[in-house]
Amino acid sequence: MNWKLDFGPWTSIMEGKFRGHSIELLENPEHFFLTIIYDEREGKKVGALIEGHKALVAKGSAESFIQTLPKPAMLVEKTLGNDTFKLFFVSTESIYVDFKQEDYLRDVDRIVRKGLDDANTVSGLARASSLQLVDIEMSPESSYSPVLGDPFTTRALLSGLKKSALELIDVGGRGEIVHSKTFIALGLNKKREIIKEKTINLFKTIITGEEKQRLYATYILAENFLLDNRTGIILDDSNYFSGLATPSQNELRLREELVEYEPSGFPVKNFTAKTDLKVSLGDADLHLLMQMLGVGDEEFAKKFALDALKQSHNTPEELIEKINGMSELNDFQKLKAERITQIIKQNYSELFGKSITIAELTKKWPGNLGRATIINTKELSTDEKIIFVQTILRLLDKEVKNERNDRVMFFIPKADRELSTGLEKLTGVINRLESLGIGFVFGANNFMPQLDDSITARMNVVGGNDVAIAIKGDKNYRVLLRPSLSGNPSYS
């Protein structure tokens, strides 16, 4: 294949097969290598998985240095007689490019540029240790040719692809490539051109418009993220998303709308709030609870909430037992705290209990599809929904801590109702979770300016399945959302 890339000219130095896929290895004059694994369907190349490697000659001890690097790297060492030759490869992220996209070459140029910059950074870091990393073009051929010319080095570049990267091209039971996972197919434009969007651009989305129409848009996004093998935690108070488990009857419509997938159901785990899914009072925002109930003055409410955080409790009954031991409260305040907790018990006793673990909500389904964790909130009152949803988010924040988890999406279709109270404090939780890789799709009748810093995409329903999409700092466009793969969701 003819790759017209920047930083050339590029020379194809190897073609062959790797793990059942056609592969190619490119090299430019700066000895930057591109490993390319092609995505082929019906004998035609439709995309490729690409990773870059900048080669440097290593002089000195590289083993301990490579372990401290924050960037991916690889060391290839070869001994001939009394001489040892080392090549140090600074690697890039793995990306999938879709050949249908006009700008796919720009994505490849971007990782080459990033790889060269990273190589300069790593070379600078090496100078502070006992290691010297030198560009190949500034080194005598004898210092690198025994390694660079060895076919095992080529094999090492291919084997360096992580399993998570290779999952971007899934191999089915018969050796078929199922689908790419970098772009989300949304539907067609007015010219009947297929519109796809990078998943990263839709990780933080707000959908606005009439309720049923935006629920349909949320449903389509949920399907696409499940196709991308991400767990979707979906709050549902109308059973709208229950159809995700069963294939749709849209086979003909999908074909007419140029959708490459057939009708399909998804793995689904259902929970019902208050029945088999409770939240712990210890994870709830007690200060917010008192504000909603209109009890306790501001100063006391803050003091009681802070003291309660130090106690281990799941229910109002358990909190009442702990109040006498709160040294920060005087006797009068303890009586006041007990009365307030009794009011919480009277209003929300069935809501609170031992929380389910977030691991159970985010559990990955075996295989290539993500699991939909649908939480039915139909039986909750308006106030209970606010408390429940916000407590789940706080529990997620507490359990995830500082561990990245970029396989989870959280869908809140009625965020304007369930996040409106106390949102100022909650945005910190949302932004922290997003920084750890967790995605959000919010729904609202109108745009919520409080979430502006938490989103990268706005999707506004113009009417029916016609939506206008605005990606921050990128592009605006219209798309007619595709038919569903599952269930029978309606936008009318």
CSV table of C-alpha atoms in Angstrom, one decimal:
chain,number,residue,atom,x,y,z
A,1,MET,CA,0.0,0.0,0.0
A,2,ASN,CA,1.2,3.5,-0.8
A,3,TRP,CA,1.5,5.5,2.4
A,4,LYS,CA,1.9,9.3,1.6
A,5,LEU,CA,3.1,10.4,4.9
A,6,ASP,CA,5.1,13.3,6.3
A,7,PHE,CA,8.7,12.8,7.5
A,8,GLY,CA,9.5,10.6,4.5
A,9,PRO,CA,10.4,9.2,2.1
A,10,TRP,CA,9.1,6.0,3.7
A,11,THR,CA,10.4,2.6,2.5
A,12,SER,CA,8.5,-0.7,3.0
A,13,ILE,CA,11.1,-3.0,4.4
A,14,MET,CA,8.9,-6.0,5.1
A,15,GLU,CA,5.5,-7.5,4.3
A,16,GLY,CA,4.0,-10.7,5.5
A,17,LYS,CA,1.6,-12.2,8.0
A,18,PHE,CA,1.3,-11.8,11.7
A,19,ARG,CA,-1.3,-13.6,13.9
A,20,GLY,CA,-3.4,-14.1,10.8
A,21,HIS,CA,-3.3,-10.5,9.5
A,22,SER,CA,-1.4,-8.9,6.7
A,23,ILE,CA,1.4,-6.8,8.0
A,24,GLU,CA,3.9,-4.2,6.7
A,25,LEU,CA,6.9,-2.5,8.2
A,26,LEU,CA,7.9,1.0,7.1
A,27,GLU,CA,11.1,2.9,7.8
A,28,ASN,CA,12.1,6.5,7.1
A,29,PRO,CA,15.6,8.1,6.8
A,30,GLU,CA,15.5,8.9,10.6
A,31,HIS,CA,15.1,5.2,11.3
A,32,PHE,CA,11.6,5.7,12.6
A,33,PHE,CA,9.6,2.5,12.1
A,34,LEU,CA,5.9,2.0,11.6
A,35,THR,CA,4.4,-1.4,12.2
A,36,ILE,CA,1.1,-1.8,10.3
A,37,ILE,CA,-1.3,-4.6,10.8
A,38,TYR,CA,-4.1,-4.4,8.3
A,39,ASP,CA,-7.8,-4.9,9.0
A,40,GLU,CA,-9.1,-6.8,6.0
A,41,ARG,CA,-12.7,-7.7,5.2
A,42,GLU,CA,-13.7,-9.8,2.2
A,43,GLY,CA,-10.1,-9.5,0.9
A,44,LYS,CA,-10.1,-5.7,1.0
A,45,LYS,CA,-8.0,-3.5,3.4
A,46,VAL,CA,-10.4,-1.3,5.3
A,47,GLY,CA,-8.2,0.0,8.1
A,48,ALA,CA,-5.0,-0.7,10.0
A,49,LEU,CA,-3.6,-0.9,13.5
A,50,ILE,CA,-0.4,1.2,13.6
A,51,GLU,CA,2.4,1.7,16.1
A,52,GLY,CA,5.6,3.8,15.8
A,53,HIS,CA,9.1,3.1,17.1
A,54,LYS,CA,12.1,5.5,17.0
A,55,ALA,CA,15.4,3.6,17.0
A,56,LEU,CA,18.4,4.9,19.0
A,57,VAL,CA,21.8,3.4,19.7
A,58,ALA,CA,22.2,2.7,23.4
A,59,LYS,CA,25.6,3.0,25.1
A,60,GLY,CA,25.7,2.1,28.7
A,61,SER,CA,23.3,0.3,31.1
A,62,ALA,CA,19.8,0.6,29.8
A,63,GLU,CA,18.0,-2.1,31.8
A,64,SER,CA,17.3,-0.1,35.0
A,65,PHE,CA,16.7,3.1,33.0
A,66,ILE,CA,13.9,1.6,30.9
A,67,GLN,CA,12.0,0.5,34.0
A,68,THR,CA,11.7,4.1,35.2
A,69,LEU,CA,10.4,5.5,31.9
A,70,PRO,CA,6.8,6.8,31.9
A,71,LYS,CA,6.7,6.2,28.1
A,72,PRO,CA,6.6,2.8,26.2
A,73,ALA,CA,10.0,1.6,25.2
A,74,MET,CA,11.9,-1.5,24.2
A,75,LEU,CA,15.5,-2.7,24.3
A,76,VAL,CA,17.0,-5.1,21.8
A,77,GLU,CA,20.4,-6.5,22.7
A,78,LYS,CA,22.7,-8.8,20.7
A,79,THR,CA,26.1,-10.2,21.7
A,80,LEU,CA,28.6,-11.3,19.0
A,81,GLY,CA,31.9,-12.6,20.5
A,82,ASN,CA,33.1,-10.0,22.9
A,83,ASP,CA,31.0,-7.2,21.5
A,84,THR,CA,27.4,-6.2,22.7
A,85,PHE,CA,25.1,-4.1,20.5
A,86,LYS,CA,22.0,-2.4,21.8
A,87,LEU,CA,19.2,-0.6,20.2
A,88,PHE,CA,16.7,1.3,22.2
A,89,PHE,CA,13.2,1.8,20.7
A,90,VAL,CA,11.0,4.6,22.0
A,91,SER,CA,7.4,3.5,21.1
A,92,THR,CA,4.2,5.3,20.5
A,93,GLU,CA,0.6,4.5,21.4
A,94,SER,CA,-1.2,2.1,19.1
A,95,ILE,CA,-3.9,3.7,16.9
A,96,TYR,CA,-6.5,2.3,14.6
A,97,VAL,CA,-7.1,4.2,11.3
A,98,ASP,CA,-10.2,3.8,9.2
A,99,PHE,CA,-9.4,4.1,5.5
A,100,LYS,CA,-12.9,5.5,4.8
A,101,GLN,CA,-11.9,8.6,6.8
A,102,GLU,CA,-10.3,11.3,4.6
A,103,ASP,CA,-8.0,12.4,7.3
A,104,TYR,CA,-6.6,9.1,8.4
A,105,LEU,CA,-3.1,9.9,7.2
A,106,ARG,CA,-3.0,12.9,9.6
A,107,ASP,CA,-3.5,10.6,12.5
A,108,VAL,CA,-0.4,8.6,11.4
A,109,ASP,CA,1.6,11.8,10.9
A,110,ARG,CA,0.5,12.8,14.5
A,111,ILE,CA,1.9,9.7,16.1
A,112,VAL,CA,5.2,10.0,14.1
A,113,ARG,CA,5.6,13.6,15.3
A,114,LYS,CA,4.8,12.6,18.9
A,115,GLY,CA,7.2,9.6,18.7
A,116,LEU,CA,10.0,11.9,17.5
A,117,ASP,CA,9.3,14.3,20.3
A,118,ASP,CA,9.2,11.5,22.9
A,119,ALA,CA,12.5,10.2,21.6
A,120,ASN,CA,14.1,13.6,22.2
A,121,THR,CA,12.6,13.7,25.7
A,122,VAL,CA,13.8,10.2,26.6
A,123,SER,CA,17.3,11.0,25.2
A,124,GLY,CA,17.4,14.0,27.6
A,125,LEU,CA,16.4,11.9,30.5
A,126,ALA,CA,19.1,9.3,29.7
A,127,ARG,CA,21.8,11.9,29.9
A,128,ALA,CA,21.0,12.3,33.6
A,129,SER,CA,21.8,8.6,34.1
A,130,SER,CA,24.7,6.4,33.0
A,131,LEU,CA,23.0,5.8,29.6
A,132,GLN,CA,23.7,7.5,26.3
A,133,LEU,CA,21.1,7.3,23.5
A,134,VAL,CA,22.3,8.4,20.1
A,135,ASP,CA,20.5,8.9,16.8
A,136,ILE,CA,21.3,6.1,14.4
A,137,GLU,CA,22.2,8.6,11.6
A,138,MET,CA,24.9,10.0,13.9
A,139,SER,CA,26.4,6.6,14.7
A,140,PRO,CA,28.7,4.4,12.7
A,141,GLU,CA,26.9,1.6,10.9
A,142,SER,CA,28.9,-1.0,12.7
A,143,SER,CA,27.3,0.1,16.0
A,144,TYR,CA,23.8,-0.9,15.0
A,145,SER,CA,23.7,-3.0,11.9
A,146,PRO,CA,24.1,-6.4,13.8
A,147,VAL,CA,20.8,-5.6,15.6
A,148,LEU,CA,18.9,-3.6,13.0
A,149,GLY,CA,19.6,-6.1,10.3
A,150,ASP,CA,18.5,-9.1,12.4
A,151,PRO,CA,15.0,-10.4,11.5
A,152,PHE,CA,14.3,-11.1,15.2
A,153,THR,CA,14.4,-7.3,15.7
A,154,THR,CA,11.6,-7.0,13.2
A,155,ARG,CA,9.7,-9.7,15.0
A,156,ALA,CA,10.2,-7.8,18.3
A,157,LEU,CA,8.7,-4.6,16.9
A,158,LEU,CA,5.6,-6.5,16.0
A,159,SER,CA,5.4,-8.5,19.2
A,160,GLY,CA,5.6,-5.2,21.1
A,161,LEU,CA,2.0,-4.5,20.3
A,162,LYS,CA,0.1,-4.9,23.6
A,163,LYS,CA,-2.9,-7.2,23.8
A,164,SER,CA,-5.2,-4.3,24.5
A,165,ALA,CA,-4.0,-2.7,21.2
A,166,LEU,CA,-4.5,-5.8,19.2
A,167,GLU,CA,-8.1,-5.9,20.5
A,168,LEU,CA,-8.7,-2.9,18.3
A,169,ILE,CA,-8.9,-5.6,15.5
A,170,ASP,CA,-10.9,-8.5,16.9
A,171,VAL,CA,-10.4,-11.9,15.5
A,172,GLY,CA,-13.6,-14.0,15.5
A,173,GLY,CA,-13.9,-17.8,15.8
A,174,ARG,CA,-13.4,-18.3,12.1
A,175,GLY,CA,-10.5,-15.8,11.8
A,176,GLU,CA,-12.9,-13.0,10.8
A,177,ILE,CA,-12.2,-9.4,11.8
A,178,VAL,CA,-15.3,-8.3,13.5
A,179,HIS,CA,-15.1,-4.5,13.7
A,180,SER,CA,-12.8,-1.7,14.5
A,181,LYS,CA,-13.2,0.1,17.8
A,182,THR,CA,-11.8,3.5,17.3
A,183,PHE,CA,-14.7,5.2,15.6
A,184,ILE,CA,-18.4,5.2,16.5
A,185,ALA,CA,-20.8,4.9,13.5
A,186,LEU,CA,-23.7,7.3,14.2
A,187,GLY,CA,-25.8,7.3,11.1
A,188,LEU,CA,-26.0,9.2,7.7
A,189,ASN,CA,-25.9,12.8,6.7
A,190,LYS,CA,-28.4,14.3,4.2
A,191,LYS,CA,-26.1,13.1,1.4
A,192,ARG,CA,-26.3,9.6,2.7
A,193,GLU,CA,-22.7,9.6,3.7
A,194,ILE,CA,-21.8,7.4,6.7
A,195,ILE,CA,-20.9,9.6,9.7
A,196,LYS,CA,-18.5,8.1,12.2
A,197,GLU,CA,-17.0,9.8,15.2
A,198,LYS,CA,-13.9,9.1,17.3
A,199,THR,CA,-14.9,7.5,20.6
A,200,ILE,CA,-12.6,9.9,22.5
A,201,ASN,CA,-14.7,12.9,21.3
A,202,LEU,CA,-17.9,11.4,22.7
A,203,PHE,CA,-16.6,10.3,26.1
A,204,LYS,CA,-18.0,13.5,27.7
A,205,THR,CA,-21.3,14.3,25.9
A,206,ILE,CA,-24.5,16.2,26.8
A,207,ILE,CA,-27.6,15.4,24.8
A,208,THR,CA,-30.3,18.1,24.8
A,209,GLY,CA,-33.8,18.2,23.4
A,210,GLU,CA,-37.3,16.7,23.8
A,211,GLU,CA,-37.2,13.8,26.3
A,212,LYS,CA,-38.1,10.9,24.1
A,213,GLN,CA,-36.0,12.0,21.2
A,214,ARG,CA,-32.9,12.5,23.4
A,215,LEU,CA,-33.5,9.1,25.0
A,216,TYR,CA,-33.2,7.6,21.5
A,217,ALA,CA,-30.0,9.5,20.9
A,218,THR,CA,-28.7,8.2,24.3
A,219,TYR,CA,-29.8,4.6,23.3
A,220,ILE,CA,-27.8,4.7,20.1
A,221,LEU,CA,-24.7,6.1,21.9
A,222,ALA,CA,-25.1,3.3,24.5
A,223,GLU,CA,-25.2,0.6,21.8
A,224,ASN,CA,-22.0,2.0,20.2
A,225,PHE,CA,-20.1,2.1,23.4
A,226,LEU,CA,-21.2,-1.4,24.1
A,227,LEU,CA,-19.9,-2.4,20.7
A,228,ASP,CA,-16.6,-0.8,21.7
A,229,ASN,CA,-16.5,-3.3,24.6
A,230,ARG,CA,-17.2,-0.7,27.3
A,231,THR,CA,-19.4,-1.3,30.3
A,232,GLY,CA,-22.4,1.1,30.3
A,233,ILE,CA,-24.0,2.0,33.6
A,234,ILE,CA,-27.4,3.3,32.6
A,235,LEU,CA,-30.0,5.0,34.8
A,236,ASP,CA,-33.5,4.2,33.6
A,237,ASP,CA,-36.8,5.3,35.1
A,238,SER,CA,-39.1,4.3,32.2
A,239,ASN,CA,-37.8,0.9,31.0
A,240,TYR,CA,-36.6,2.6,27.8
A,241,PHE,CA,-33.3,0.7,27.8
A,242,SER,CA,-34.7,-2.7,28.6
A,243,GLY,CA,-34.6,-3.7,24.9
A,244,LEU,CA,-30.8,-3.7,24.8
A,245,ALA,CA,-30.9,-7.4,25.7
A,246,THR,CA,-32.8,-8.5,22.6
A,247,PRO,CA,-32.0,-8.1,18.9
A,248,SER,CA,-34.2,-5.6,17.0
A,249,GLN,CA,-36.4,-6.4,14.0
A,250,ASN,CA,-34.5,-3.7,12.0
A,251,GLU,CA,-32.4,-6.0,9.6
A,252,LEU,CA,-33.8,-4.4,6.4
A,253,ARG,CA,-33.7,-0.8,7.8
A,254,LEU,CA,-30.1,-1.3,9.0
A,255,ARG,CA,-29.1,-2.5,5.5
A,256,GLU,CA,-30.9,0.5,3.9
A,257,GLU,CA,-29.1,2.9,6.3
A,258,LEU,CA,-25.7,1.4,5.3
A,259,VAL,CA,-25.1,0.0,8.9
A,260,GLU,CA,-22.4,-2.7,8.8
A,261,TYR,CA,-23.9,-4.6,11.8
A,262,GLU,CA,-26.8,-7.0,12.0
A,263,PRO,CA,-29.5,-6.9,14.7
A,264,SER,CA,-28.0,-7.9,18.0
A,265,GLY,CA,-28.7,-8.0,21.7
A,266,PHE,CA,-26.2,-7.1,24.3
A,267,PRO,CA,-25.2,-8.6,27.7
A,268,VAL,CA,-27.4,-6.9,30.3
A,269,LYS,CA,-27.5,-7.0,34.1
A,270,ASN,CA,-30.5,-5.4,35.7
A,271,PHE,CA,-30.7,-3.8,39.1
A,272,THR,CA,-33.7,-2.1,40.8
A,273,ALA,CA,-33.0,0.8,43.1
A,274,LYS,CA,-34.3,0.2,46.7
A,275,THR,CA,-35.1,-3.5,46.0
A,276,ASP,CA,-31.8,-5.2,45.1
A,277,LEU,CA,-29.6,-2.1,44.9
A,278,LYS,CA,-29.3,0.3,47.9
A,279,VAL,CA,-26.8,3.0,48.7
A,280,SER,CA,-25.0,3.6,51.9
A,281,LEU,CA,-25.9,6.6,54.0
A,282,GLY,CA,-22.2,6.8,54.7
A,283,ASP,CA,-21.5,7.5,51.0
A,284,ALA,CA,-24.3,10.1,50.7
A,285,ASP,CA,-23.9,13.8,51.0
A,286,LEU,CA,-25.5,14.3,54.4
A,287,HIS,CA,-25.2,18.1,54.2
A,288,LEU,CA,-27.2,18.0,50.9
A,289,LEU,CA,-29.8,15.6,52.5
A,290,MET,CA,-30.4,18.1,55.3
A,291,GLN,CA,-30.7,21.0,52.8
A,292,MET,CA,-33.3,19.0,50.8
A,293,LEU,CA,-35.3,18.2,54.0
A,294,GLY,CA,-35.0,21.8,55.2
A,295,VAL,CA,-33.6,20.8,58.6
A,296,GLY,CA,-30.6,22.1,60.5
A,297,ASP,CA,-29.0,25.5,60.2
A,298,GLU,CA,-26.0,25.8,57.8
A,299,GLU,CA,-23.3,25.8,60.5
A,300,PHE,CA,-24.7,22.8,62.3
A,301,ALA,CA,-25.4,20.9,59.1
A,302,LYS,CA,-21.8,21.2,58.0
A,303,LYS,CA,-20.5,20.2,61.5
A,304,PHE,CA,-22.8,17.1,61.7
A,305,ALA,CA,-22.0,16.1,58.1
A,306,LEU,CA,-18.2,16.2,58.9
A,307,ASP,CA,-18.6,14.2,62.1
A,308,ALA,CA,-20.8,11.6,60.3
A,309,LEU,CA,-18.0,11.1,57.7
A,310,LYS,CA,-15.8,9.8,60.5
A,311,GLN,CA,-18.3,7.1,61.4
A,312,SER,CA,-18.9,3.8,59.7
A,313,HIS,CA,-22.6,3.4,58.9
A,314,ASN,CA,-24.9,2.3,56.1
A,315,THR,CA,-28.4,3.2,57.4
A,316,PRO,CA,-30.0,5.9,59.5
A,317,GLU,CA,-30.4,3.4,62.4
A,318,GLU,CA,-26.6,2.7,62.4
A,319,LEU,CA,-25.9,6.5,62.3
A,320,ILE,CA,-28.2,7.1,65.3
A,321,GLU,CA,-26.1,4.5,67.3
A,322,LYS,CA,-22.9,6.5,66.5
A,323,ILE,CA,-24.2,10.0,67.4
A,324,ASN,CA,-23.5,9.7,71.2
A,325,GLY,CA,-19.8,9.0,70.4
A,326,MET,CA,-19.4,12.2,68.3
A,327,SER,CA,-17.0,14.2,70.5
A,328,GLU,CA,-17.4,17.4,68.4
A,329,LEU,CA,-21.1,17.7,69.2
A,330,ASN,CA,-22.4,18.9,72.6
A,331,ASP,CA,-25.4,17.2,74.2
A,332,PHE,CA,-28.0,19.6,72.7
A,333,GLN,CA,-26.4,19.1,69.2
A,334,LYS,CA,-26.4,15.3,69.7
A,335,LEU,CA,-30.2,15.4,70.3
A,336,LYS,CA,-30.6,17.6,67.3
A,337,ALA,CA,-28.6,15.3,65.1
A,338,GLU,CA,-30.7,12.3,66.3
A,339,ARG,CA,-33.9,14.1,65.4
A,340,ILE,CA,-32.6,14.9,62.0
A,341,THR,CA,-31.5,11.4,61.4
A,342,GLN,CA,-35.0,10.1,62.5
A,343,ILE,CA,-36.5,12.4,59.8
A,344,ILE,CA,-34.1,11.0,57.2
A,345,LYS,CA,-35.2,7.5,58.3
A,346,GLN,CA,-38.9,8.4,58.0
A,347,ASN,CA,-38.4,9.8,54.5
A,348,TYR,CA,-35.7,7.5,52.9
A,349,SER,CA,-35.5,4.4,55.1
A,350,GLU,CA,-35.8,2.0,52.1
A,351,LEU,CA,-33.2,3.8,50.0
A,352,PHE,CA,-30.3,3.2,52.4
A,353,GLY,CA,-28.4,0.0,53.2
A,354,LYS,CA,-25.2,-1.8,52.5
A,355,SER,CA,-24.0,-0.6,49.1
A,356,ILE,CA,-23.2,-2.9,46.2
A,357,THR,CA,-19.6,-2.7,45.1
A,358,ILE,CA,-18.7,-0.7,42.1
A,359,ALA,CA,-16.8,-3.7,40.8
A,360,GLU,CA,-20.2,-5.5,40.6
A,361,LEU,CA,-21.7,-2.6,38.6
A,362,THR,CA,-18.7,-2.3,36.2
A,363,LYS,CA,-18.0,-6.1,35.8
A,364,LYS,CA,-16.7,-6.8,32.3
A,365,TRP,CA,-18.6,-9.4,30.2
A,366,PRO,CA,-16.4,-12.1,28.6
A,367,GLY,CA,-16.0,-11.5,24.8
A,368,ASN,CA,-16.0,-8.5,22.6
A,369,LEU,CA,-19.2,-6.7,23.7
A,370,GLY,CA,-19.5,-4.5,26.8
A,371,ARG,CA,-22.2,-5.2,29.4
A,372,ALA,CA,-25.1,-2.8,30.0
A,373,THR,CA,-25.7,-2.4,33.8
A,374,ILE,CA,-29.2,-1.0,33.8
A,375,ILE,CA,-30.4,0.5,37.1
A,376,ASN,CA,-34.1,0.9,37.2
A,377,THR,CA,-35.0,4.0,39.2
A,378,LYS,CA,-38.8,3.9,38.4
A,379,GLU,CA,-39.9,3.4,42.0
A,380,LEU,CA,-37.8,6.3,43.4
A,381,SER,CA,-39.4,9.7,44.2
A,382,THR,CA,-37.8,12.8,42.7
A,383,ASP,CA,-35.8,13.5,45.8
A,384,GLU,CA,-34.8,9.9,46.1
A,385,LYS,CA,-33.4,9.9,42.5
A,386,ILE,CA,-31.3,12.9,43.3
A,387,ILE,CA,-29.8,11.3,46.4
A,388,PHE,CA,-29.4,7.9,44.8
A,389,VAL,CA,-27.7,9.0,41.6
A,390,GLN,CA,-25.3,11.4,43.4
A,391,THR,CA,-24.4,8.8,46.0
A,392,ILE,CA,-23.6,6.2,43.3
A,393,LEU,CA,-21.3,8.8,41.7
A,394,ARG,CA,-19.6,9.5,45.1
A,395,LEU,CA,-19.2,5.7,45.7
A,396,LEU,CA,-17.6,5.4,42.3
A,397,ASP,CA,-15.3,8.2,43.1
A,398,LYS,CA,-14.3,6.6,46.4
A,399,GLU,CA,-13.7,3.1,45.0
A,400,VAL,CA,-12.0,4.0,41.8
A,401,LYS,CA,-9.6,6.4,43.7
A,402,ASN,CA,-6.5,7.0,41.5
A,403,GLU,CA,-6.8,3.9,39.2
A,404,ARG,CA,-7.5,4.6,35.6
A,405,ASN,CA,-10.6,2.8,34.2
A,406,ASP,CA,-11.3,3.8,30.6
A,407,ARG,CA,-13.8,0.9,29.9
A,408,VAL,CA,-16.7,2.4,31.8
A,409,MET,CA,-19.4,4.8,30.6
A,410,PHE,CA,-22.0,6.4,32.9
A,411,PHE,CA,-25.4,7.4,31.3
A,412,ILE,CA,-27.6,9.9,33.1
A,413,PRO,CA,-30.4,10.6,30.7
A,414,LYS,CA,-32.2,13.0,33.0
A,415,ALA,CA,-29.3,14.9,34.5
A,416,ASP,CA,-31.2,18.2,34.6
A,417,ARG,CA,-33.4,16.6,37.3
A,418,GLU,CA,-31.0,14.2,39.1
A,419,LEU,CA,-27.9,16.4,39.2
A,420,SER,CA,-29.5,19.9,39.5
A,421,THR,CA,-29.4,20.0,43.3
A,422,GLY,CA,-25.9,20.2,44.7
A,423,LEU,CA,-24.3,20.1,41.2
A,424,GLU,CA,-21.7,22.7,42.1
A,425,LYS,CA,-20.0,20.3,44.5
A,426,LEU,CA,-20.7,17.3,42.3
A,427,THR,CA,-18.9,18.7,39.3
A,428,GLY,CA,-15.6,18.1,41.2
A,429,VAL,CA,-16.5,14.4,41.5
A,430,ILE,CA,-17.4,14.2,37.8
A,431,ASN,CA,-14.3,15.9,36.6
A,432,ARG,CA,-12.1,13.7,38.8
A,433,LEU,CA,-13.8,10.5,37.5
A,434,GLU,CA,-13.4,11.8,33.9
A,435,SER,CA,-9.6,12.4,34.6
A,436,LEU,CA,-9.4,8.7,35.4
A,437,GLY,CA,-10.9,7.7,32.1
A,438,ILE,CA,-14.6,7.2,33.0
A,439,GLY,CA,-17.0,8.6,30.4
A,440,PHE,CA,-20.3,10.4,30.9
A,441,VAL,CA,-23.3,10.9,28.7
A,442,PHE,CA,-25.7,13.4,30.2
A,443,GLY,CA,-29.3,14.2,29.1
A,444,ALA,CA,-31.3,17.4,29.7
A,445,ASN,CA,-34.1,19.4,28.1
A,446,ASN,CA,-31.7,22.4,27.8
A,447,PHE,CA,-28.0,22.8,28.0
A,448,MET,CA,-26.6,22.8,31.6
A,449,PRO,CA,-23.9,25.5,31.8
A,450,GLN,CA,-22.6,24.0,35.1
A,451,LEU,CA,-21.4,21.0,33.1
A,452,ASP,CA,-19.6,23.0,30.4
A,453,ASP,CA,-16.1,22.2,31.8
A,454,SER,CA,-17.1,18.5,32.1
A,455,ILE,CA,-18.0,17.9,28.4
A,456,THR,CA,-16.3,17.8,25.1
A,457,ALA,CA,-19.3,17.2,22.9
A,458,ARG,CA,-22.8,18.7,22.6
A,459,MET,CA,-25.6,16.8,20.8
A,460,ASN,CA,-28.8,18.7,20.3
A,461,VAL,CA,-31.9,16.9,18.9
A,462,VAL,CA,-33.3,19.0,16.1
A,463,GLY,CA,-36.3,16.6,15.6
A,464,GLY,CA,-36.8,12.9,15.5
A,465,ASN,CA,-33.5,11.2,14.8
A,466,ASP,CA,-32.0,14.4,13.3
A,467,VAL,CA,-29.3,15.7,15.7
A,468,ALA,CA,-26.7,18.5,15.5
A,469,ILE,CA,-23.3,17.6,17.0
A,470,ALA,CA,-20.7,20.1,18.1
A,471,ILE,CA,-17.2,18.8,19.2
A,472,LYS,CA,-15.3,21.3,21.3
A,473,GLY,CA,-12.4,22.8,19.3
A,474,ASP,CA,-13.2,20.7,16.3
A,475,LYS,CA,-16.3,20.5,14.1
A,476,ASN,CA,-20.0,20.9,13.9
A,477,TYR,CA,-22.3,18.7,11.8
A,478,ARG,CA,-25.7,17.1,11.4
A,479,VAL,CA,-26.5,13.4,11.3
A,480,LEU,CA,-29.6,11.2,11.0
A,481,LEU,CA,-29.1,8.6,13.7
A,482,ARG,CA,-29.1,5.0,12.6
A,483,PRO,CA,-31.8,2.4,13.5
A,484,SER,CA,-31.1,0.4,16.7
A,485,LEU,CA,-29.4,-2.9,16.7
A,486,SER,CA,-31.4,-4.0,19.7
A,487,GLY,CA,-34.9,-3.6,21.2
A,488,ASN,CA,-37.4,-1.2,19.7
A,489,PRO,CA,-36.6,2.3,21.0
A,490,SER,CA,-38.8,5.0,19.6
A,491,TYR,CA,-38.2,8.8,19.1
A,492,SER,CA,-41.8,9.6,18.4
